[in-house]
């Protein structure tokens, strides 16, 4: 026991000695040409396959995008779209045709995409009350919800700009006169549904004040089941974003024509935003996104090219490593 | 950046974004009708948002690094531990470490710093024959440079070893001189040593126990030498000197002889000699004289030219070896001649006016027709390793100025001994001891003296500068050396001449200032400090160096011997001058490189991090929304990237200590501040901009579609967490890329930092407390980690970000290598050895440069003569003080010095 203690003490002392004398064992990587070429080769060999795999995944995804915000305004209102969208008396329904160009395997995801919509604006992002969303009226301090906080003296549930501006276009899909079933459950992250939105919180006074923004909510359904709201309230990172609307759980064949009946309620005209409808399948890597694959391939191939360039350089203009004649004081003495 | 964002916000804000609720009761920051106010307020918001670019933790980290560097590395370095006095180096302040790596000018005191203040009788020349087989350090250096290995002279066990006597030659010791062909000259030589002096014996009258009290240590060394040669001076009365002579008449015979001292012609700085007239017991009248070779040779009698010439050659040999020489001569006096002279002498001595001058004149009358006996060579014992240290430092591009209170000859001598001056150098000597000045001084008019000296100094400076300027441009011209004395310095430091002095001084490889007061030491130091804008370092040991130590950027005290004043005033204390090499070339250089790396890395990591935030601002309508969670942002510098950089600041080593001492030229990189230039900053800034673009745009590009099979989309906080993860990983990996040596602590800290981030985010997004639920971040990381694209991104983004950095490193190393990188490559395969064997082993081989300089040194060239006379006149410091009038108070340091000595002595 004493021996062990002494042994331990000695090792600690040696370690400290090495520390103070600054002679800790260390590996000293020197970037020799060999290493450089090997590393570049290695990176090339890793990233090209990875890139190809991700590209393949991305290519397997079929995506149909349809911008409908301009087309869905009747000809008469094309000049003044804002008055059209703000006039409740005008019917907002609209029909679009989408052609499936390739076989799409279920589930097919329906997204609405908004462009030039700053969901990440500071005033917007902070205008919500997470506690109210969870606890409902029991939680009274809703000052963060400015400027959409109170309705006739009572806090709005759910309060805040984000909820107030809820997206309220709706879509139905018809294929060959038969309506496609759209599953609108499970479109929000489970963690949001279970832990952020209360099961007993009902939007009893939502959107019935003086200023009406976006969509309304069914006061009977608790917030935790209002998945549209939950999706909407997970604010996006960029001013151009997609949000999940639902899923079509039937396969679509190539050359199918889908008729989309939509209610063009949501006002993007006042700030020049775009609205798009997206139908997309999904791979293990998510939606159609070539960027990742391209980036990988570019990095991989440029590494390979660099490896080749360095090899050629090494063969042709070889700098003798550790050549003292490169040292400035030697250089000087040679020239002088 | 803030301004740009703020302007953007002012333009962006508009009522048309109905979802922002800008119609009624809008607070000022987003009120579209008050755009100017919007700009101002957003500016403030962005200021706080981008505040991460100023790394507050940088100060903490740097202080930590410096503290550990000084307290653990410098203080505990065994290479700087002096075992004899049991003194380790000690860093008394921790904020100058990196400046140690950039020193260009060293101001050094002489006594106690370069030398041990110990005179040793080392060699002599008697009757045209050199005795003494020792070698001075400088001679060793010369022979070593010629490639001859120095054989340690084996002093046999029975040789005499005594402090102040470092002489061995079997031909002279223990009476063996009697067998020499010139034994009569030897006898006269020893007698002269034993008689011609002003030393007082103290203590018991036996050779082992006697102590000599002398005004100058040279004299003591000479008398000591006489004792060791068998002429033991043991008693002095006002008129008699008693000498116990061994082997004088016969081998083995000892007899006490008393010499009657008739006259003593004292030493002073104009006479440069000292004579004693004595009457031997046999009635013979002899004048023994010792003094500078120049004055003695003027007064030699005719004949004996061979001997004189041989001795002169020897004197030059001694002088260039850095020894202090004295010539010994005698003259037999006829009684009547002496009597007539003695009358004049007594008259002069009793005169009331101009006594000194008259005495000098009388002395001239008798000190002539001398017969040369020989010459002594005394070694002003240097501190161990001083010449080689100075040579290494000058190879490192450091210029050394010696500032000493000693007189010019001594200073020059030491400069020779330390390799600061040599005969191949072009030397400029600006001295006040010229005949013209002396003449004016004798007239005694203070203002006239001042004016004259000033003019003279101006003339000399101008002349030197003109001459020197033709060498400035020529690369292969001789090195320049400047010697200036304190009196001239008083005038040269005047504001009108200051520039000239500075220009001349800065272009000289070494400068020697002699007879300077402590105040002048400080003045010279601050002149260079302010004029050259370079880091200066002062090193000294005594109380008289305190002002100089405080004036320089870095003050170094020699600890262990003389008092504590210098140490108390200093920033670092070392026991020996030679430790300066370790302190500067190893610790200073490392500290400098490390701190540069740390600062640069801090700059880079904060810029890269903040810029991602900046790019995000463009995508939020310039509203100042934060990209990262508050906690991410505040912990980024404190936890996720803090430790590894400290580890680098402590452990990064480009090359090992023996190598940095072997290639002192590497130190020049620090003097030129090569690692902290705008170019370096710009390169780092470029990489941080590039990387932040990669972080932000790669990740936002991915996030435009869903990330897994469920088709659900990411929100703001998912994207920002992903970006932050990539930032933390990349920034930490970048650190590893810039390390020269990677210990396991590097790996642990880098790996640990990344791990800590993951642990943090797991807990942070997983745990909800009733008090503070962070809804934004809830479950974010688990959502991210459930998608495969997270992993692909995590692999891709750091590599994409670092690829360009890596390419830069490769190209830089391949085509524009730093000096240290070449050295690294040369010694890549060396086994890392810490022991001294490594140093010795590597010293054997000559690098091409050395070979070349050897060849040059063997070429014949014009050699200036330097014979090495340097005899201290007693009380030179007080002499100086009285001369220059205004420095009456400087005597305080004398008092302090004495006090410190006494203080040191009492505890024993």
Short mmCIF file of C-alpha atoms in Angstrom, two decimals, chain A residues 33-270:
data_model
loop_
_atom_site.label_atom_id
_atom_site.label_comp_id
_atom_site.label_asym_id
_atom_site.label_seq_id
_atom_site.Cartn_x
_atom_site.Cartn_y
_atom_site.Cartn_z
CA UNK A 33 4.60 16.74 -48.96
CA UNK A 34 3.85 13.10 -48.33
CA UNK A 35 1.38 13.97 -45.62
CA UNK A 36 -0.21 16.71 -47.64
CA UNK A 37 -0.81 14.48 -50.62
CA UNK A 38 -2.08 11.64 -48.48
CA UNK A 39 -4.53 13.85 -46.63
CA UNK A 40 -5.92 15.35 -49.80
CA UNK A 41 -6.23 11.93 -51.41
CA UNK A 42 -7.95 10.61 -48.36
CA UNK A 43 -10.43 13.44 -48.26
CA UNK A 44 -11.17 13.03 -51.91
CA UNK A 45 -11.77 9.35 -51.47
CA UNK A 46 -14.19 9.95 -48.61
CA UNK A 47 -16.16 12.86 -49.95
CA UNK A 48 -16.78 11.78 -53.51
CA UNK A 49 -18.66 8.61 -52.48
CA UNK A 50 -20.53 10.44 -49.73
CA UNK A 51 -21.48 13.14 -52.19
CA UNK A 52 -22.63 10.63 -54.75
CA UNK A 53 -24.76 8.82 -52.22
CA UNK A 54 -26.42 12.01 -51.04
CA UNK A 55 -26.96 13.15 -54.61
CA UNK A 56 -28.62 9.84 -55.36
CA UNK A 57 -30.90 10.25 -52.39
CA UNK A 58 -31.78 13.73 -53.48
CA UNK A 59 -32.47 12.65 -57.03
CA UNK A 60 -34.80 9.93 -55.89
CA UNK A 61 -37.09 12.61 -54.48
CA UNK A 62 -39.89 13.85 -56.72
CA UNK A 63 -40.99 17.40 -56.08
CA UNK A 64 -43.72 19.49 -57.70
CA UNK A 65 -43.81 23.21 -56.97
CA UNK A 66 -46.64 25.49 -57.93
CA UNK A 67 -46.76 29.17 -57.26
CA UNK A 68 -50.35 30.16 -56.92
CA UNK A 69 -50.51 33.58 -55.32
CA UNK A 70 -50.64 35.57 -58.57
CA UNK A 71 -52.77 33.16 -60.58
CA UNK A 72 -55.40 32.89 -57.91
CA UNK A 73 -56.34 36.53 -58.04
CA UNK A 74 -59.22 37.19 -60.40
CA UNK A 75 -58.32 39.23 -63.48
CA UNK A 76 -60.30 42.21 -62.25
CA UNK A 77 -58.24 42.53 -59.13
CA UNK A 78 -54.81 41.97 -60.62
CA UNK A 79 -54.00 45.67 -60.29
CA UNK A 80 -55.08 45.99 -56.70
CA UNK A 81 -54.46 42.65 -55.10
CA UNK A 82 -54.55 44.05 -51.61
CA UNK A 83 -58.13 45.19 -51.83
CA UNK A 84 -59.01 41.79 -53.16
CA UNK A 85 -57.47 39.93 -50.30
CA UNK A 86 -58.85 42.29 -47.71
CA UNK A 87 -62.39 42.19 -49.01
CA UNK A 88 -64.17 39.36 -47.26
CA UNK A 89 -67.11 39.43 -49.61
CA UNK A 90 -65.11 38.19 -52.58
CA UNK A 91 -64.90 34.41 -52.71
CA UNK A 92 -61.31 33.28 -52.39
CA UNK A 93 -61.57 29.81 -53.79
CA UNK A 94 -59.31 28.93 -56.65
CA UNK A 95 -58.34 25.82 -58.60
CA UNK A 96 -54.91 24.80 -59.73
CA UNK A 97 -53.76 21.87 -61.82
CA UNK A 98 -50.62 20.04 -60.98
CA UNK A 99 -49.15 17.47 -63.29
CA UNK A 100 -47.22 14.62 -61.78
CA UNK A 101 -44.23 14.08 -64.01
CA UNK A 102 -42.89 11.06 -62.27
CA UNK A 103 -44.17 8.32 -60.10
CA UNK A 104 -44.48 9.51 -56.51
CA UNK A 105 -44.52 7.05 -53.72
CA UNK A 106 -46.60 7.64 -50.64
CA UNK A 107 -46.36 9.38 -48.31
CA UNK A 108 -46.36 12.53 -50.36
CA UNK A 109 -45.82 15.63 -48.30
CA UNK A 110 -47.77 18.77 -48.90
CA UNK A 111 -45.92 21.98 -48.03
CA UNK A 112 -46.82 25.55 -48.40
CA UNK A 113 -43.89 27.74 -49.08
CA UNK A 114 -43.73 31.45 -48.30
CA UNK A 115 -41.05 33.71 -49.66
CA UNK A 116 -40.03 37.12 -48.38
CA UNK A 117 -41.82 36.43 -45.15
CA UNK A 118 -39.70 37.39 -42.17
CA UNK A 119 -40.77 34.92 -39.57
CA UNK A 120 -37.38 35.52 -37.98
CA UNK A 121 -37.91 39.21 -37.40
CA UNK A 122 -37.06 40.08 -33.85
CA UNK A 123 -40.37 41.72 -33.10
CA UNK A 124 -42.13 38.71 -34.51
CA UNK A 125 -40.06 35.99 -32.88
CA UNK A 126 -40.47 37.27 -29.38
CA UNK A 127 -44.16 38.04 -29.66
CA UNK A 128 -45.40 34.85 -28.09
CA UNK A 129 -45.91 33.44 -24.64
CA UNK A 130 -44.70 29.91 -24.31
CA UNK A 131 -46.13 29.62 -20.83
CA UNK A 132 -49.51 30.68 -21.93
CA UNK A 133 -49.41 28.13 -24.73
CA UNK A 134 -48.79 25.46 -22.13
CA UNK A 135 -50.87 26.68 -19.22
CA UNK A 136 -53.54 28.75 -20.90
CA UNK A 137 -55.41 31.32 -18.87
CA UNK A 138 -53.77 30.22 -15.67
CA UNK A 139 -50.77 32.13 -16.83
CA UNK A 140 -51.45 35.84 -16.86
CA UNK A 141 -48.21 37.55 -17.65
CA UNK A 142 -48.45 37.88 -21.39
CA UNK A 143 -46.53 41.12 -21.78
CA UNK A 144 -44.16 39.42 -24.23
CA UNK A 145 -47.06 39.07 -26.62
CA UNK A 146 -47.10 42.76 -27.52
CA UNK A 147 -48.74 44.11 -29.63
CA UNK A 148 -51.37 41.36 -29.84
CA UNK A 149 -51.84 40.78 -26.17
CA UNK A 150 -55.28 41.60 -24.91
CA UNK A 151 -58.77 41.45 -26.18
CA UNK A 152 -61.17 43.56 -24.18
CA UNK A 153 -58.95 43.36 -21.16
CA UNK A 154 -58.41 39.63 -21.26
CA UNK A 155 -55.33 37.91 -22.62
CA UNK A 156 -55.89 36.34 -26.00
CA UNK A 157 -55.23 32.62 -26.07
CA UNK A 158 -52.91 32.07 -27.87
CA UNK A 159 -51.52 35.55 -27.79
CA UNK A 160 -48.80 37.19 -29.80
CA UNK A 161 -48.04 38.10 -33.35
CA UNK A 162 -47.06 34.63 -34.45
CA UNK A 163 -50.34 33.03 -33.55
CA UNK A 164 -52.27 36.03 -34.73
CA UNK A 165 -50.76 35.80 -38.19
CA UNK A 166 -51.51 32.08 -38.57
CA UNK A 167 -51.47 30.89 -42.16
CA UNK A 168 -55.00 30.16 -43.30
CA UNK A 169 -54.97 28.99 -46.90
CA UNK A 170 -56.45 25.56 -47.22
CA UNK A 171 -56.00 22.93 -49.87
CA UNK A 172 -57.99 19.94 -51.13
CA UNK A 173 -56.68 17.61 -53.76
CA UNK A 174 -58.73 15.78 -56.39
CA UNK A 175 -57.41 13.12 -58.71
CA UNK A 176 -59.75 11.97 -61.43
CA UNK A 177 -62.76 13.32 -59.57
CA UNK A 178 -61.92 11.38 -56.44
CA UNK A 179 -60.71 13.41 -53.54
CA UNK A 180 -57.30 12.43 -52.28
CA UNK A 181 -57.26 11.85 -48.62
CA UNK A 182 -54.96 14.28 -46.83
CA UNK A 183 -53.68 13.28 -43.46
CA UNK A 184 -53.19 16.37 -41.37
CA UNK A 185 -52.20 14.63 -38.20
CA UNK A 186 -48.65 14.23 -37.02
CA UNK A 187 -47.28 17.13 -39.00
CA UNK A 188 -45.68 18.79 -36.00
CA UNK A 189 -42.72 17.50 -34.01
CA UNK A 190 -43.89 15.28 -31.23
CA UNK A 191 -41.93 17.16 -28.59
CA UNK A 192 -43.82 20.32 -29.47
CA UNK A 193 -47.18 18.66 -29.28
CA UNK A 194 -46.53 16.94 -25.97
CA UNK A 195 -44.58 19.52 -24.05
CA UNK A 196 -45.11 22.96 -25.47
CA UNK A 197 -48.81 23.19 -26.15
CA UNK A 198 -51.28 22.52 -23.40
CA UNK A 199 -53.81 19.76 -23.58
CA UNK A 200 -56.34 21.86 -21.70
CA UNK A 201 -55.78 25.15 -23.40
CA UNK A 202 -58.60 26.18 -25.72
CA UNK A 203 -58.37 29.17 -28.05
CA UNK A 204 -61.71 30.53 -26.84
CA UNK A 205 -61.15 34.18 -27.69
CA UNK A 206 -58.76 33.86 -30.62
CA UNK A 207 -59.22 36.16 -33.61
CA UNK A 208 -62.47 37.75 -32.53
CA UNK A 209 -61.20 41.15 -31.60
CA UNK A 210 -61.06 44.26 -33.66
CA UNK A 211 -58.03 43.32 -35.65
CA UNK A 212 -58.13 40.04 -37.44
CA UNK A 213 -54.90 38.70 -38.81
CA UNK A 214 -54.68 35.20 -40.14
CA UNK A 215 -56.42 31.93 -39.54
CA UNK A 216 -58.96 31.11 -36.90
CA UNK A 217 -58.91 28.13 -34.64
CA UNK A 218 -61.64 25.84 -33.47
CA UNK A 219 -62.18 26.79 -29.82
CA UNK A 220 -63.24 23.24 -29.01
CA UNK A 221 -59.91 21.66 -29.82
CA UNK A 222 -57.07 22.07 -27.33
CA UNK A 223 -53.88 23.70 -28.56
CA UNK A 224 -51.93 20.47 -28.38
CA UNK A 225 -54.05 19.13 -31.20
CA UNK A 226 -54.02 22.28 -33.30
CA UNK A 227 -51.13 21.06 -35.38
CA UNK A 228 -51.37 23.84 -37.95
CA UNK A 229 -50.73 26.30 -35.18
CA UNK A 230 -47.92 24.22 -33.75
CA UNK A 231 -46.19 24.02 -37.12
CA UNK A 232 -46.66 27.70 -37.68
CA UNK A 233 -45.33 28.62 -34.30
CA UNK A 234 -42.05 26.87 -34.88
CA UNK A 235 -40.70 29.95 -36.53
CA UNK A 236 -38.49 29.52 -39.52
CA UNK A 237 -34.83 30.44 -39.75
CA UNK A 238 -34.92 32.21 -43.07
CA UNK A 239 -37.35 34.54 -44.80
CA UNK A 240 -38.11 31.87 -47.35
CA UNK A 241 -39.50 28.74 -45.78
CA UNK A 242 -41.70 25.70 -46.18
CA UNK A 243 -44.11 24.39 -43.67
CA UNK A 244 -45.75 21.04 -43.64
CA UNK A 245 -49.47 21.06 -44.40
CA UNK A 246 -50.31 17.39 -44.58
CA UNK A 247 -49.62 14.11 -46.23
CA UNK A 248 -51.24 12.32 -49.14
CA UNK A 249 -51.05 8.69 -48.31
CA UNK A 250 -51.61 7.36 -51.77
CA UNK A 251 -49.09 6.81 -54.54
CA UNK A 252 -49.32 9.17 -57.48
CA UNK A 253 -48.51 7.87 -60.93
CA UNK A 254 -46.68 9.71 -63.60
CA UNK A 255 -48.91 11.91 -65.76
CA UNK A 256 -51.61 12.06 -63.13
CA UNK A 257 -53.19 15.47 -62.99
CA UNK A 258 -54.11 16.71 -59.59
CA UNK A 259 -56.71 19.38 -59.17
CA UNK A 260 -56.03 21.53 -56.15
CA UNK A 261 -58.94 23.48 -54.76
CA UNK A 262 -57.60 26.07 -52.46
CA UNK A 263 -58.86 28.97 -50.42
CA UNK A 264 -56.52 31.86 -51.12
CA UNK A 265 -57.09 33.63 -47.81
CA UNK A 266 -53.69 34.62 -46.65
CA UNK A 267 -52.41 38.07 -47.43
CA UNK A 268 -48.92 38.07 -48.86
CA UNK A 269 -49.75 40.73 -51.37
CA UNK A 270 -49.25 43.70 -49.11
#
